[in-house]
Coordinates of C-alpha atoms in Angstrom, one line a residue:
M1 CA -34.9 -40.2 44.8
S2 CA -34.4 -36.7 46.3
K3 CA -30.8 -37.6 47.1
K4 CA -30.3 -38.4 43.4
I5 CA -31.8 -35.0 42.4
I6 CA -29.6 -33.2 44.9
L7 CA -26.5 -35.1 43.7
A8 CA -27.4 -34.3 40.1
A9 CA -27.9 -30.6 40.9
L10 CA -24.5 -30.5 42.7
I11 CA -22.7 -32.2 39.8
S12 CA -24.3 -29.9 37.2
G13 CA -23.4 -26.9 39.4
V14 CA -19.8 -28.0 39.6
M15 CA -19.6 -28.6 35.8
S16 CA -21.1 -25.3 34.9
S17 CA -18.8 -23.4 37.3
S18 CA -15.7 -24.8 35.5
V19 CA -16.1 -22.3 32.6
F20 CA -13.6 -19.4 33.2
A21 CA -12.7 -16.3 31.1
A22 CA -9.5 -17.0 29.2
G23 CA -8.4 -13.4 28.9
S24 CA -9.4 -10.0 27.6
G25 CA -8.2 -7.5 25.1
T26 CA -8.9 -4.2 23.4
V27 CA -10.2 -3.4 19.9
S28 CA -9.2 0.0 18.5
F29 CA -10.7 1.6 15.5
Q30 CA -8.6 4.1 13.6
G31 CA -9.2 6.3 10.6
E32 CA -9.3 9.9 9.5
I33 CA -12.1 12.2 8.3
I34 CA -10.8 14.2 5.4
D35 CA -12.1 17.2 3.5
A36 CA -12.2 15.7 0.0
P37 CA -14.8 14.6 -2.5
C38 CA -13.5 10.9 -2.3
G39 CA -12.4 8.6 0.3
I40 CA -9.4 6.3 -0.2
S41 CA -10.0 2.5 0.1
A42 CA -8.4 1.0 3.2
D43 CA -7.0 -1.7 0.9
T44 CA -4.9 0.9 -1.1
A45 CA -4.2 3.7 1.3
S46 CA -1.1 1.9 2.6
Q47 CA 0.1 -1.0 0.4
I48 CA 3.0 -3.2 -0.4
V49 CA 3.8 -3.9 -4.1
P50 CA 5.6 -7.3 -4.3
M51 CA 8.4 -6.9 -6.9
G52 CA 9.4 -10.6 -6.7
K53 CA 12.8 -12.2 -7.0
I54 CA 14.7 -10.3 -9.7
S55 CA 17.9 -11.6 -11.4
N56 CA 20.8 -9.2 -11.0
A57 CA 21.8 -10.1 -14.6
S58 CA 18.5 -8.6 -15.9
L59 CA 19.3 -5.3 -14.2
A60 CA 22.8 -4.9 -15.7
D61 CA 23.5 -1.9 -17.8
G62 CA 20.2 -0.1 -16.9
G63 CA 18.1 -3.2 -17.4
K64 CA 14.6 -3.4 -16.1
S65 CA 12.5 -6.0 -14.2
T66 CA 9.0 -7.0 -15.1
A67 CA 6.5 -4.2 -14.2
Q68 CA 4.1 -4.8 -11.3
N69 CA 0.7 -3.2 -11.4
F70 CA -0.8 -1.4 -8.4
N71 CA -3.6 1.1 -8.0
I72 CA -5.2 3.7 -5.7
Q73 CA -8.9 3.1 -5.2
L74 CA -11.0 6.2 -4.5
V75 CA -14.4 5.4 -3.0
D76 CA -17.7 7.2 -2.4
C77 CA -16.8 10.1 -4.7
D78 CA -19.1 13.0 -4.9
V79 CA -18.1 15.1 -8.0
S80 CA -20.7 17.8 -7.7
T81 CA -18.0 20.5 -7.1
L82 CA -14.5 19.0 -7.6
K83 CA -14.3 16.9 -10.7
T84 CA -10.6 15.9 -11.2
V85 CA -7.7 14.7 -9.1
D86 CA -4.0 15.2 -9.5
V87 CA -1.6 12.6 -7.9
S88 CA 1.9 13.4 -6.8
F89 CA 4.5 11.2 -5.1
T90 CA 7.4 12.0 -2.8
G91 CA 10.3 9.9 -1.6
G92 CA 14.0 9.5 -1.6
A93 CA 14.8 10.0 -5.3
I94 CA 18.1 9.0 -6.9
G95 CA 19.9 11.9 -8.6
T96 CA 18.6 15.2 -9.9
D97 CA 16.1 13.8 -12.4
S98 CA 14.0 12.5 -9.4
D99 CA 12.2 9.8 -11.5
M100 CA 13.8 6.8 -9.7
L101 CA 13.2 5.9 -6.1
A102 CA 16.1 4.8 -4.0
I103 CA 16.1 1.3 -2.5
Q104 CA 17.1 0.5 1.1
G105 CA 18.4 -2.8 2.4
S106 CA 21.3 -5.2 1.5
A107 CA 20.7 -4.9 -2.3
S108 CA 22.1 -1.9 -4.2
G109 CA 22.8 -0.6 -7.7
A110 CA 19.1 -0.2 -8.7
G111 CA 16.1 1.9 -8.1
V112 CA 12.3 1.8 -8.4
V113 CA 10.6 3.5 -11.3
V114 CA 6.8 4.1 -11.2
I115 CA 4.8 4.7 -14.4
G116 CA 1.7 6.8 -14.2
M117 CA -1.7 6.3 -15.8
N118 CA -0.7 8.1 -19.0
G119 CA 2.5 6.2 -19.4
E120 CA 4.8 8.9 -17.9
K121 CA 7.5 8.3 -15.3
V122 CA 6.5 9.5 -11.9
K123 CA 8.8 12.1 -10.3
F124 CA 9.3 11.7 -6.6
D125 CA 9.6 15.5 -6.0
G126 CA 5.9 16.2 -5.4
S127 CA 5.2 17.0 -9.1
S128 CA 1.7 16.1 -10.3
V129 CA 1.7 13.1 -12.6
T130 CA -1.8 12.8 -13.7
N131 CA -5.0 14.8 -14.0
Q132 CA -7.7 12.2 -13.8
N133 CA -11.4 13.0 -14.4
L134 CA -13.5 11.6 -11.5
L135 CA -16.8 9.7 -11.7
T136 CA -19.4 9.5 -9.0
G137 CA -18.8 6.5 -6.8
R138 CA -15.6 4.4 -7.3
N139 CA -12.5 5.5 -9.3
T140 CA -9.3 3.5 -9.9
L141 CA -6.0 5.2 -10.4
N142 CA -3.7 2.7 -12.1
F143 CA 0.1 2.6 -11.9
S144 CA 3.0 0.2 -12.5
A145 CA 6.4 -0.1 -11.0
Y146 CA 9.6 -1.8 -12.0
L147 CA 13.2 -2.1 -10.7
Q148 CA 15.9 -0.6 -12.9
G149 CA 19.6 -1.1 -12.7
L150 CA 21.7 2.0 -12.4
S151 CA 24.1 2.4 -15.4
G152 CA 27.7 2.0 -14.5
Q153 CA 27.1 0.6 -11.0
A154 CA 27.4 -3.0 -9.8
I155 CA 24.1 -4.7 -9.0
V156 CA 24.5 -6.2 -5.5
P157 CA 22.0 -9.0 -4.7
G158 CA 20.0 -8.8 -1.5
D159 CA 16.6 -7.7 0.0
F160 CA 15.3 -4.2 -0.7
T161 CA 12.5 -1.9 0.1
A162 CA 11.6 1.6 -1.2
V163 CA 8.9 3.8 0.3
S164 CA 7.0 6.7 -1.4
N165 CA 4.1 8.7 -0.2
F166 CA 1.3 9.9 -2.5
L167 CA -0.9 13.0 -2.3
L168 CA -4.2 13.6 -4.0
E169 CA -5.2 17.1 -5.0
Y170 CA -8.8 17.6 -6.1
K171 CA -9.8 20.3 -8.5

């Protein structure tokens, strides 16, 4: 009987020692503390707006794609002192009018146009596009974007990206 107990103890000891660590890693937490009445939602601080597969024929002679909506979410807003926000965009604009963002990639002959909350075209020169009143808590700044063909240029099919930075100025 005692031999069976010793054997059982040895077997269970061998079985329990067969568990090994499979590896290790690191978890990093990153953010920024800002001096502002609102935070920016992590979901909208850096985002990709999917423009889809756009026919080159629809962009001919300055044609436009279907607009895609996107937004900037402001969170935890405290409007006790600063009550409005201006939004401005910067990026590689096409031409002197600066209301069309240049595309990069194998596609060419078009640019991205962003429409602000009041229906105006966004300029990519740092000009303010909207003066939005803030509410305590959560605020949504709505925008839309479309691809527009450049008049007088051939539309070359291919992949594209366009990058713009936004800046919030509270007043």
